[in-house]
Every structure is written in structure tokens, then in C-alpha cells.
Coordinates of C-alpha atoms and ligand atoms in Angstrom, one line a residue:
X594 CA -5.0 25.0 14.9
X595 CA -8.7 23.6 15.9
X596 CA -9.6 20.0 16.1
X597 CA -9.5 18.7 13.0
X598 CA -11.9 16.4 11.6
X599 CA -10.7 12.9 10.5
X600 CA -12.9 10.3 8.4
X601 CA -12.3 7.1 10.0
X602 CA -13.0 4.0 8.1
X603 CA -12.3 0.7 10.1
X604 CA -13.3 -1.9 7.0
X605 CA -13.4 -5.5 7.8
X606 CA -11.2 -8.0 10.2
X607 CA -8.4 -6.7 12.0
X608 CA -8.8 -3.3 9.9
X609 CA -10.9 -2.4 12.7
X610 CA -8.9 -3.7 15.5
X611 CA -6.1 -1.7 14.4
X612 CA -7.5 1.6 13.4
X613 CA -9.0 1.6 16.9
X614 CA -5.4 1.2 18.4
X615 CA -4.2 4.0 16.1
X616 CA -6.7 6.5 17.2
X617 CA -5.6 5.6 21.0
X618 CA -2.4 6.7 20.2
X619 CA -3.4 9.7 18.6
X620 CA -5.7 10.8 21.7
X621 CA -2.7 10.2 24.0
X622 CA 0.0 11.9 21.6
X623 CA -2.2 15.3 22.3
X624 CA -3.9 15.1 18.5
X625 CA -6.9 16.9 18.4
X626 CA -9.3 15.4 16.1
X627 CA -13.3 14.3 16.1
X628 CA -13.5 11.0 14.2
X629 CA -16.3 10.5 11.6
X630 CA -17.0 7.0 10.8
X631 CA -17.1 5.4 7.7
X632 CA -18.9 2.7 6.2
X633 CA -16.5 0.6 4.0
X634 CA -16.0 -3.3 3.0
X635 CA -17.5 -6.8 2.6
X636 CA -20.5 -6.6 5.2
X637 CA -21.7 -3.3 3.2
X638 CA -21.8 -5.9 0.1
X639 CA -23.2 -8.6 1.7
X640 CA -26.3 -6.5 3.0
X641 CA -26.2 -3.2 0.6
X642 CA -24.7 -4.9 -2.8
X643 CA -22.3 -2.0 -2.4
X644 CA -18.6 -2.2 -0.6
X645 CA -18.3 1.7 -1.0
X646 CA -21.9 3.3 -0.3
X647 CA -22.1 6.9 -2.0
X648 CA -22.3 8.2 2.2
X649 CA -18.7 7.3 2.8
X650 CA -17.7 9.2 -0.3
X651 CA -19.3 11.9 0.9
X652 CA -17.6 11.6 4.0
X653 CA -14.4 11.8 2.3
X654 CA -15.4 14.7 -0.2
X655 CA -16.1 16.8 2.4
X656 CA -13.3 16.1 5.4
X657 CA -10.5 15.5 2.4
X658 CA -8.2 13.2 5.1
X659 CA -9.0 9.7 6.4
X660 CA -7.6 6.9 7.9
X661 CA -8.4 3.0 6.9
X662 CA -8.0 -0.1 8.5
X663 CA -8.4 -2.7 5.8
X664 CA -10.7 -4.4 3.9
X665 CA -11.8 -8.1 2.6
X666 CA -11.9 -9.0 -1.3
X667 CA -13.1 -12.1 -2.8
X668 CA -13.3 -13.3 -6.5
X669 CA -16.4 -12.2 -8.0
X670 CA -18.4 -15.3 -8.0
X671 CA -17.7 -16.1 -4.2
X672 CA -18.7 -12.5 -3.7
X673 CA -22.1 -12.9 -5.6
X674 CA -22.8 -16.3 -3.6
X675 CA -22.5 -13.9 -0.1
X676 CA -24.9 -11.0 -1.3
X677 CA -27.7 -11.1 0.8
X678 CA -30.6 -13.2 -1.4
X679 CA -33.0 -10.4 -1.6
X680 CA -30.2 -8.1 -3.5
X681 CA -29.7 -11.5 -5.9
X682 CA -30.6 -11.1 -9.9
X683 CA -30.2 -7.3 -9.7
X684 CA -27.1 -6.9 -11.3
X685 CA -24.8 -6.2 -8.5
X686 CA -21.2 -6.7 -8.9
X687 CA -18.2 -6.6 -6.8
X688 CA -15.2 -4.6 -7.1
X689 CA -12.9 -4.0 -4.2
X690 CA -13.8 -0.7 -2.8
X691 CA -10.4 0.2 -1.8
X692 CA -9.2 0.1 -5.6
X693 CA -12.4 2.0 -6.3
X694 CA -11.3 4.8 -3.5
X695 CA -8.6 5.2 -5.1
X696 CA -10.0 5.6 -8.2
X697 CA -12.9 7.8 -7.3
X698 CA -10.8 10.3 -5.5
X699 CA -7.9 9.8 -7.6
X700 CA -5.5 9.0 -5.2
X701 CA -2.5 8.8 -7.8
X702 CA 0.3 8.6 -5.2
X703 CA 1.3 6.1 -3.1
X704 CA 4.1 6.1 -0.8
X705 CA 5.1 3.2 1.4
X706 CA 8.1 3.6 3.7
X707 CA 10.4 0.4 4.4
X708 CA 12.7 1.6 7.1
X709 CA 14.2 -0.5 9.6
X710 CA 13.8 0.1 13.5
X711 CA 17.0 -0.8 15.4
X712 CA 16.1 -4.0 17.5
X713 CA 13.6 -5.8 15.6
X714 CA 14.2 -9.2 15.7
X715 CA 12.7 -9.5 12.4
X716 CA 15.1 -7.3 10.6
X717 CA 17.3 -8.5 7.8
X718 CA 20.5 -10.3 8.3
X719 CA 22.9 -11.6 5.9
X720 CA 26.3 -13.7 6.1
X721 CA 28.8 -10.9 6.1
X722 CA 32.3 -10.2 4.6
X723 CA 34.0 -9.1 7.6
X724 CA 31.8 -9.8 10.2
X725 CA 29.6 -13.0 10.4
X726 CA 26.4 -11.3 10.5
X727 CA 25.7 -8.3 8.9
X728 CA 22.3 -6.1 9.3
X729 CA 21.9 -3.6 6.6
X730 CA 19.7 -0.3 7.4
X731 CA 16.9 -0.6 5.4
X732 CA 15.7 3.4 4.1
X733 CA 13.4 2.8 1.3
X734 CA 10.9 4.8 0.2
X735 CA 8.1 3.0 -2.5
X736 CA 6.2 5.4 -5.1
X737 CA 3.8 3.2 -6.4
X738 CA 1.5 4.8 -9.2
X739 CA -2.0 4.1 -7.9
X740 CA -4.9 4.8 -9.9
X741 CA -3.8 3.3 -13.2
X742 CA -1.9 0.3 -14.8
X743 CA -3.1 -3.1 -14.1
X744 CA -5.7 -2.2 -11.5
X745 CA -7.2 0.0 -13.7
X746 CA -10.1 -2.2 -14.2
X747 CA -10.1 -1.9 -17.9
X748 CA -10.5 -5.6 -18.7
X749 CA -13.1 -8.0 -20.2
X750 CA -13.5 -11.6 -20.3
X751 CA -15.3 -12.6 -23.9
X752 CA -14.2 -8.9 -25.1
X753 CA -17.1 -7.1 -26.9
X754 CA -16.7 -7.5 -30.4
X755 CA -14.9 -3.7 -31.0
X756 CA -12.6 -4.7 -28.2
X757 CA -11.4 -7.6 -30.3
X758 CA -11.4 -6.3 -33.8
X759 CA -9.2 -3.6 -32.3
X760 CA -7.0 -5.7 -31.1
X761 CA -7.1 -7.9 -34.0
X762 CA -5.7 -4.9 -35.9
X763 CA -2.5 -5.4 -33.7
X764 CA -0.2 -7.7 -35.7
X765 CA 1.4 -9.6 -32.7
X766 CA -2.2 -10.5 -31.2
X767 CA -3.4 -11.8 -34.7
X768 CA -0.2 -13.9 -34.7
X769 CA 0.3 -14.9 -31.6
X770 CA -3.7 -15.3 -29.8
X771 CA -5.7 -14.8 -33.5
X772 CA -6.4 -18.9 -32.5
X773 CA -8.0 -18.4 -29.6
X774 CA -11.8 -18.0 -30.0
X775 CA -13.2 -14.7 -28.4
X776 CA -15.1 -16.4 -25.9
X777 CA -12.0 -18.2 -24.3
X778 CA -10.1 -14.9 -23.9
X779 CA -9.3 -13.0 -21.0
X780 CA -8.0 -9.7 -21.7
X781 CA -6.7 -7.3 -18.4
X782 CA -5.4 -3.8 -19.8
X783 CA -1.9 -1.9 -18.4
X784 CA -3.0 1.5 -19.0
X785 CA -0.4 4.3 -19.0
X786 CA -0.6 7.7 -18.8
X787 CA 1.6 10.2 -19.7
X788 CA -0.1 13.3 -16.7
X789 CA 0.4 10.5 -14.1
X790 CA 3.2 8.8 -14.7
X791 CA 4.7 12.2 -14.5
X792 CA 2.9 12.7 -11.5
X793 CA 4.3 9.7 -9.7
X794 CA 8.2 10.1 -10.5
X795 CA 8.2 13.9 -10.1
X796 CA 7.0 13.0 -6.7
X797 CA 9.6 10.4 -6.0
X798 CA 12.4 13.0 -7.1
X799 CA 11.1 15.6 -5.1
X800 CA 10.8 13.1 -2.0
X801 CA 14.4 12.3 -2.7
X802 CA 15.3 16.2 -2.6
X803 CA 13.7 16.5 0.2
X804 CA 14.8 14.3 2.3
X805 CA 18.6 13.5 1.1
X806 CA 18.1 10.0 -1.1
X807 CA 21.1 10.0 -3.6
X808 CA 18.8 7.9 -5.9
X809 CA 15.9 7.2 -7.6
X810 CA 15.2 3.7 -8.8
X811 CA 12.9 3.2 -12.0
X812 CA 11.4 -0.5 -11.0
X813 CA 9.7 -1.4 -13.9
X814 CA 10.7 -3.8 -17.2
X815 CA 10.7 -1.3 -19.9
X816 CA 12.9 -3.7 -22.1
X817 CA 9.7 -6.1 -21.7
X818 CA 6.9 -3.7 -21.4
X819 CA 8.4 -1.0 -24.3
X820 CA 5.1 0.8 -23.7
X821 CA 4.0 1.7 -20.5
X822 CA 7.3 0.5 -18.5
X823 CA 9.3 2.4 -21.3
X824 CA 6.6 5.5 -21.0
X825 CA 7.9 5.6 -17.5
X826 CA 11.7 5.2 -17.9
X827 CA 11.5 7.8 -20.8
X828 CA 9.9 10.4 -18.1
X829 CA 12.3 9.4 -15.2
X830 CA 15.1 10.2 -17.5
X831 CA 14.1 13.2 -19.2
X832 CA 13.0 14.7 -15.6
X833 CA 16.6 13.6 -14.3
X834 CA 18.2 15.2 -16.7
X835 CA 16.6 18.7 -16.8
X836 CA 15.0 19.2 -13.2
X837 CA 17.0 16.9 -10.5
X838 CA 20.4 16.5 -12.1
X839 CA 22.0 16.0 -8.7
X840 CA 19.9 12.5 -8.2
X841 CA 21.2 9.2 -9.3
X842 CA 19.1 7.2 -11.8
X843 CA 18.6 4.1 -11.7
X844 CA 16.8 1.4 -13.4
X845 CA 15.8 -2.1 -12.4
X846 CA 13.5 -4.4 -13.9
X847 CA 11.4 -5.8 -11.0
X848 CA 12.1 -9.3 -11.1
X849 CA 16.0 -8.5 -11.2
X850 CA 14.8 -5.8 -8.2
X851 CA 13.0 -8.6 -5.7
X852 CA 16.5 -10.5 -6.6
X853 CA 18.8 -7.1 -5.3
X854 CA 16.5 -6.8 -2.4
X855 CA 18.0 -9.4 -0.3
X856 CA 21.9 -8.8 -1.5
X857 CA 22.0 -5.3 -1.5
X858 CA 19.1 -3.7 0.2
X859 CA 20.7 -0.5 1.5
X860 CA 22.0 0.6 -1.6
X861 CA 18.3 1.6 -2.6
X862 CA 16.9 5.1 -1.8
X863 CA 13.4 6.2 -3.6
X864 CA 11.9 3.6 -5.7
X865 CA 9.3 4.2 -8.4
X866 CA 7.1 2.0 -10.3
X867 CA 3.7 1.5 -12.0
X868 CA 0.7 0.3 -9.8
X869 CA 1.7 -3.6 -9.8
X870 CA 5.4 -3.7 -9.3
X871 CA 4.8 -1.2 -6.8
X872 CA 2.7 -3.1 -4.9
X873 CA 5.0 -6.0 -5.5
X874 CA 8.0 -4.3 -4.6
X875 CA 6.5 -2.5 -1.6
X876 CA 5.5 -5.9 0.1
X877 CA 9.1 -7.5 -0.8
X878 CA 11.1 -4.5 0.9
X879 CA 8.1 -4.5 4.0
X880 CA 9.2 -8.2 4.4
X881 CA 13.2 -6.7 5.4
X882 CA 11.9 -4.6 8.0
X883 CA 9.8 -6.8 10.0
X884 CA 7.0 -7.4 7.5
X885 CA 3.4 -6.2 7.1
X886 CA 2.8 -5.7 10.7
X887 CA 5.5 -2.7 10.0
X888 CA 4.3 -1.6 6.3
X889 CA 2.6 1.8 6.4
X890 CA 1.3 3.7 3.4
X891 CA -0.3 7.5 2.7
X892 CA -2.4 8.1 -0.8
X893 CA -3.1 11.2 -1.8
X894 CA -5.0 13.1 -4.9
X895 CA -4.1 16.4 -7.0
X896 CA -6.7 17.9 -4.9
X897 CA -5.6 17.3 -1.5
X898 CA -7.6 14.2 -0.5
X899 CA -5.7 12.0 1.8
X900 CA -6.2 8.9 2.6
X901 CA -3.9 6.7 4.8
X902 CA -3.8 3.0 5.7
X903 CA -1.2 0.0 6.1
X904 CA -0.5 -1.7 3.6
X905 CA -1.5 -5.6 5.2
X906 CA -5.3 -6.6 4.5
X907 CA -8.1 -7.5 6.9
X908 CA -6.5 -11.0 7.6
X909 CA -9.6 -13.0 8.4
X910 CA -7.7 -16.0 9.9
X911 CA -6.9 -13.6 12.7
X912 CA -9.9 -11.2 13.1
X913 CA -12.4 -13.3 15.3
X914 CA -9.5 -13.4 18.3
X915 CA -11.0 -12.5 21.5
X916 CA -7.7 -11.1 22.1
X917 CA -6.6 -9.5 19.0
X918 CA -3.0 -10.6 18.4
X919 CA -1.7 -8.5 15.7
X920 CA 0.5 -6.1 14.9
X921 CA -0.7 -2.8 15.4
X922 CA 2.7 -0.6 14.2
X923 CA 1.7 -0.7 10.4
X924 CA -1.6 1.5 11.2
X925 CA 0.0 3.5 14.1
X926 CA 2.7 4.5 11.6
X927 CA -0.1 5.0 8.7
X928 CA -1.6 7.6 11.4
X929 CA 1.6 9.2 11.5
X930 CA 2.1 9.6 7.8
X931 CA -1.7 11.4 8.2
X932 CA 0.2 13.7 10.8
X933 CA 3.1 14.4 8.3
X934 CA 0.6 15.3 5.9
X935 CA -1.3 17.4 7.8
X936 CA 1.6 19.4 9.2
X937 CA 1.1 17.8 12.7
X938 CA 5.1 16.9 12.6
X939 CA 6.0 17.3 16.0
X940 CA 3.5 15.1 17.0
X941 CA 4.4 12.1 14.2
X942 CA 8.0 12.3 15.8
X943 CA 7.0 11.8 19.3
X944 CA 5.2 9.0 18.1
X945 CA 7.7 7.4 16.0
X946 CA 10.2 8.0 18.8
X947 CA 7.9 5.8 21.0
X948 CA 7.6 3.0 18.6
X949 CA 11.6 3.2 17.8
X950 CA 11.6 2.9 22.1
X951 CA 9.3 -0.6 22.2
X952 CA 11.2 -1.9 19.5
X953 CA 14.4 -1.2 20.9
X954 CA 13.9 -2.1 24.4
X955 CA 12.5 -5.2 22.9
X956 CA 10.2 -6.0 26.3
X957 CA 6.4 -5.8 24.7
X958 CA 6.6 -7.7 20.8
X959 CA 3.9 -9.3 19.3
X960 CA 3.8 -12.5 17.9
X961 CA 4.9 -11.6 14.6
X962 CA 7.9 -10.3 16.2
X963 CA 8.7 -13.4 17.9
X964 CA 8.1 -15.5 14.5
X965 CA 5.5 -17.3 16.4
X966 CA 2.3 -18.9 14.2
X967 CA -0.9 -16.8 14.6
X968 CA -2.4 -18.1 17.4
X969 CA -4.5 -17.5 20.2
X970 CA -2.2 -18.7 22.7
X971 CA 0.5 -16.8 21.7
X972 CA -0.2 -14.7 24.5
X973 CA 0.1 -17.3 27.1
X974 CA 3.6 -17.8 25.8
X975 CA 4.5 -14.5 26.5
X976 CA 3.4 -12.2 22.8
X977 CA 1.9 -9.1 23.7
X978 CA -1.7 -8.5 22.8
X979 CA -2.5 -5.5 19.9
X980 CA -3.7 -3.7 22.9
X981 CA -0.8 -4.4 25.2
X982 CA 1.6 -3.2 22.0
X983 CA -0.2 0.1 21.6
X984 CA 0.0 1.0 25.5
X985 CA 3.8 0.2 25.5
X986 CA 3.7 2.9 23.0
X987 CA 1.7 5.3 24.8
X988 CA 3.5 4.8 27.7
X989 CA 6.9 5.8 26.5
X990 CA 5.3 9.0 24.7
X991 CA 7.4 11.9 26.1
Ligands
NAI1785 P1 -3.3 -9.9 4.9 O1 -2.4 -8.8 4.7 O2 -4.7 -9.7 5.4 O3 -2.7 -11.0 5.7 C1 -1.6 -11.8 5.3 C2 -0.8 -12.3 6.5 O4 0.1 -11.3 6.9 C3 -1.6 -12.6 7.7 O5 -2.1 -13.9 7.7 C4 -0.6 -12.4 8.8 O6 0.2 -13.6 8.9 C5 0.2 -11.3 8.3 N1 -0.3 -10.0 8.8 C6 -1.1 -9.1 8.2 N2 -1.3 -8.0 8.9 C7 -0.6 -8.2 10.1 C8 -0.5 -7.5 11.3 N3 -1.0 -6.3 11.4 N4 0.3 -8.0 12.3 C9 0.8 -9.2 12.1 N5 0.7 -10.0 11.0 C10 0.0 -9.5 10.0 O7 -3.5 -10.6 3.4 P2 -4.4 -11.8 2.9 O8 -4.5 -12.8 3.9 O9 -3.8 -12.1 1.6 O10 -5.8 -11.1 2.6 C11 -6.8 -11.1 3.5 C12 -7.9 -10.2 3.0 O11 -7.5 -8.9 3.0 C13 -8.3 -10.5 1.5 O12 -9.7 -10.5 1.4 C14 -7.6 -9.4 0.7 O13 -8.3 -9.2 -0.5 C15 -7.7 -8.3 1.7 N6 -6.7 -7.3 1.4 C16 -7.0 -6.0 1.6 C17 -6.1 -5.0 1.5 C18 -6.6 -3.6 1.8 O14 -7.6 -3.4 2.4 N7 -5.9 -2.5 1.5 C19 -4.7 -5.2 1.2 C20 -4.4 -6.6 1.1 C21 -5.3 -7.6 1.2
MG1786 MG1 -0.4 -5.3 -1.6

């Protein structure tokens, strides 16, 4: 195949550091590819009024698969008080632009992966039975639902007045928030529905299929949530039964789930859930594997758009470094996910070989790996720089 052409988007903070480091590794792994960049994330608002300018969706539109570092949110007053004063009064408004991605493209499925590498010295231990110490393998797979439920961005403060006189119609709101005048309510919507919802858990069956999971674990609290949590359960089951009968079901509600995570890890396989409790549940497994200097995610729409990123943010506190100290794995592994998708295969295993190699050999770890506080003298005291991590990976490319 020819070069490909890959939209990169480096965003904000260390979202640019590491996406640099990714595309190192993807040159030295033998990927062909021209990068197109993207303009995405908080400077764009602070000097356009825009975090996602229509030219990046473009970008996207036309190449279908990029790669994204990470971006910086605020609240939405802070983020008014940092537009640039010329864009002030004209009724700008920020939303974060990686939600809106999503939401443009309709990038409906998530999957993060929350496998353990052998040697980490972040890994999960826990007093064992027959041994002192036991390490579970950690081999989870996270569907999350990405487009809809909480981040939907169906909500109001001060509801318009059809808003409320709908929901006035609902007899538990007129019980139990009828009191509450409409100005001091705050309403955010959990909207279901029934095509993507499907979407999502078809997808975590077939993942299962595919690659040999025995189960697939509804996270969700439909016994709560009857609605949208019990919309999701009813799909999971009635697909069990008819199309993956040789798949375990199984159903946690995600507070019980972050309380299984640290007794009995390994006994999960795929995990699905709604947009929230997947991101929840994602972080919460990422933190057994090393945390989110190891926790990689792809997105992807009906049509074929990919878009692929790790799941950490643009960590501010970090980003000004003169030498960049973190964890460059989570993006290097993201770009691998892109080669997955893209049938580049043989080139995502050499690549994950050579992580699996630094891990194990333990020599080069970043601070994060040697629980040492974010600071600039890490390095002194022996953490590798983000640089210095991704060349122990390119060197042990075979
Ligand atoms: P964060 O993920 O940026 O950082 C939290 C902490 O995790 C860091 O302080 C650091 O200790 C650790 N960490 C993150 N990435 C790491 C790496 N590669 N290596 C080693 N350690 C790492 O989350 P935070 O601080 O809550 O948010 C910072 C900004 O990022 C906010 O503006 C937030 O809205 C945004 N954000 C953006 C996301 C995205 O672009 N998809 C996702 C999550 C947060
Ligand atoms: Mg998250």
C-alpha cells in the first residue's frame, strides 16, 4: 500500500509532546505516512472563539484517520474570561472540542484496552492466598458508548419554559423537585438510544469473538437507571441470547464494578457501558496497569472515521517542562490501535513487542513508573525523559 495520509492533531500541553514521540516511532517502525496537521484546543479559543475550527473538520472529513494528543477544558466562565477581548460580547461559548469531535463525526465506539505489561512496577498486587503476593494479569477491554448519554450536551441551567412543563408532566419531578423554582434548576440529560446502544454491545461481543474473552460485562446500574441503564442491559441480553450464545453475560452496576476491580480484576474480559461509566470504568482499570501514562484508546464512526488518542488529558502542571517528563506509552500505543485499524498489523506488533521489551528489561522508566512526584528533577534522579522512553523503544524495534 502507498503512504497513507494521517491527520495529526497535537491539542494543548503534553498532547503535543506526546504525539510528537508517537510519530517518531511510527517513522522508525517503517510506517509510511505524510502527517497533516490539525488545529485543535484552548489556544484556538482563546484567539479564534473556536476550540474546533471548521478547517480541522475538514481535515478529518477528507483523510477519515487521525491521531490526537490531548486537549485543555475549563468551566465555561473561566473559558469566557481567557477569550481574547476583541472576540468578547459576541456570543462565543465553550464546549470541549474533543466531545464535539466526537459528536460531529460520530465516533460512537470507544475502546480502551487495560492490559498489563509483565514488569511494570506499577502493576497490581494483592496479599495472596497461597503466595504472599499475588499479581493478577490484567486483559480488559473497555467499550465505552461515546457520542450519547451524559456527555450528550442536552442540558440547561434555568430550562426554557417547555423544557420544564415537560418535565413537570413527569410525576416523580413534580414530587420530588416541583419546589424548586425554575431558575435554581440545573437539569443535564442521559440520553439513550436504542441504534447505538446496539452499536456499542454488538461491538463488544464481536471483540470478545474475536479475540477469545469468555465474557462480556454490562457495567451499568440498570436497577437505578431503569431507563437507559435497563435499555442497555435489555440489548446485551437479547443479543446474548440469539447471536453470541457461547459468551458469558455478565452484569455489574459500576459502583459495585470499581469495588470488583481491585479483588478480582482478572476475572473480567470485555466490558461495556454508557459514555460515563465507561469513562469511569476505563480510568479505574488504567490505574491496574500502570495508569494513564499506559491508557490508550481508538474511536471510530459507522462511516469509517477514526480517530485515536490516549485516554490522559493535556496535564498542564507538566507541559511547560523543558524536558518533558511524561509518559509517552499511552499515545505510542494509541498509534498502534491506528495501525490495527488500518490493517498495518505487523507493524503494531513490532511495536508493542518493543514497549513489552522496555518494560520488561525495566532499564529506561519514567517517573510515573518509579512513583516519583512530577518534577523537573526527576531526571537527575535517574527517570527517563519522554524522549529518552521513546528511543528505548525504537531501539529495541526488530
Ligand atoms: P490529565 O490526564 O491531564 O492529568 C492527570 C494526571 O495524570 C497528571 O497530573 C499526571 O500525574 C498524570 N498523567 C497524565 N498523563 C500522563 C502521562 N502521559 N505520563 C505520566 N503521567 C501522566 O488530567 P487533568 O489534570 O484532570 O486534566 C488536565 C486537562 O486535560 C484539563 O483541562 C482536562 O479538561 C483535560 N483533559 C483532556 C482530555 C482529552 O483531551 N481527551 C482527557 C482528560 C482531561
Ligand atoms: Mg476520562
Amino acid at each position: 500500500m502507498g503512504k497513507r495520509t494521517i491527520v495529526a492533531l497535537p491539542g494543548d500541553g503534553i498532547g503535543a509532546v506526546v504525539l510528537k514521540e508517537a510519530v517518531r516511532v511510527l517513522d522508525a517502525a517503517g510506517f509510511e505516512a505524510e502527517y497533516v496537521y490539525g488545529d485543535i484546543g484552548w489556544d484556538l479559543w482563546c484567539k479564534e472563539g473556536n476550540p474546533l475550527p471548521q478547517r480541522t473538520i475538514d481535515l478529518i472529513a477528507q483523510h477519515k484517520i487521525a491521531l490526537f494528543g490531548a486537549i485543555t477544558s475549563k468551566p465555561k466562565d473561566d473559558a469566557v474570561a481567557e477569550l481574547a477581548p476583541a472576540l468578547h460580547g459576541k456570543g462565543f461559548t465553550y464546549s470541549s472540542p474533543i466531545v464535539g469531535l466526537r459528536q460531529h463525526f460520530g465516533l460512537d465506539i470507544c475502546i480502551r484496552p487495560c492490559k498489563s505489561y509483565k514488569g511494570n512496577p506499577l502493576n497490581f498486587i494483592r496479599r495472596g492466598t497461597t503466595t504472599p503476593v499475588e499479581e493478577p494479569l490484567i486483559d480488559v477491554v473497555i467499550f465505552r458508548q461515546n457520542t450519547e448519554g451524559l456527555y450528550g450536551g442536552v442540558e440547561w441551567s434555568n430550562p426554557p419554559a417547555q423544557v420544564y412543563d415537560a418535565l413537570m408532566t413527569h410525576p416523580k419531578f413534580r414530587e420530588n423537585f416541583g419546589w424548586c423554582p425554575k431558575e435554581e434548576l440545573a437539569v443535564s440529560t442521559r440520553i439513550f438510544t436504542k441504534k447505538y446502544t446496539e452499536r456499542i454491545v454488538r461491538a463488544a461481543f464481536e471483540h470478545a469473538v474475536k479475540f477469545g474473552y469468555k465474557s462480556v460485562t454490562v457495567c451499568e446500574k440498570p436497577n437505578v437507571i431503569r431507563e437507559t441503564s435497563g435499555l442497555m442491559w435489555k440489548i446485551a441480553k437479547d443479543m446474548q441470547k440469539n447471536d453470541f450464545p457461547s459468551i458469558k453475560l455478565l452484569n455489574t452496576n459500576i459502583d459495585a464494578q470499581m469495588m470488583w476491580l481491585t479483588k478480582n480484576p482478572e476475572d473480567y474480559g470485555v466490558i461495556v457501558a454508557g459514555n460515563m461509566f465507561g469513562d469511569i470504568a476505563s480510568d479505574a482499570f488504567a490505574g491496574l496497569i500502570g495508569g494513564l501514562g499506559f491508557a490508550c484508546s481508538a474511536q471510530f464512526s459507522e462511516d469509517g472515521i477514526g480517530v485515536f488518542e490516549p485516554t490522559h488529558g493535556s496535564a498542564p502542571k507538566y507541559a511547560d517542562f523543558k524536558v518533558s517528563i511524561v509518559n509517552p506509552i499511552a499515545m505510542i500505543e494509541s498509534a498502534c490501535m491506528m495501525l490495527d485499524y488500518i490493517e498495518e498489523k505487523a507493524i503494531a506488533s513490532r511495536i508493542r513487542k518493543a514497549i513489552a521489551t522496555v518494560i520488561e528489561e525495566g532499564k529506561v522508566r519514567t517517573y510515573d513508573m518509579m512513583k516519583m512526584a512530577g518534577k523537573p528533577e526527576v531526571i537527575e534522579q535517574g527517570a527517563a525523559s519522554t524522549s529518552q522512553m521513546t528511543d528505548a523503544i525504537i531501539a529495541c524495534l526488530k
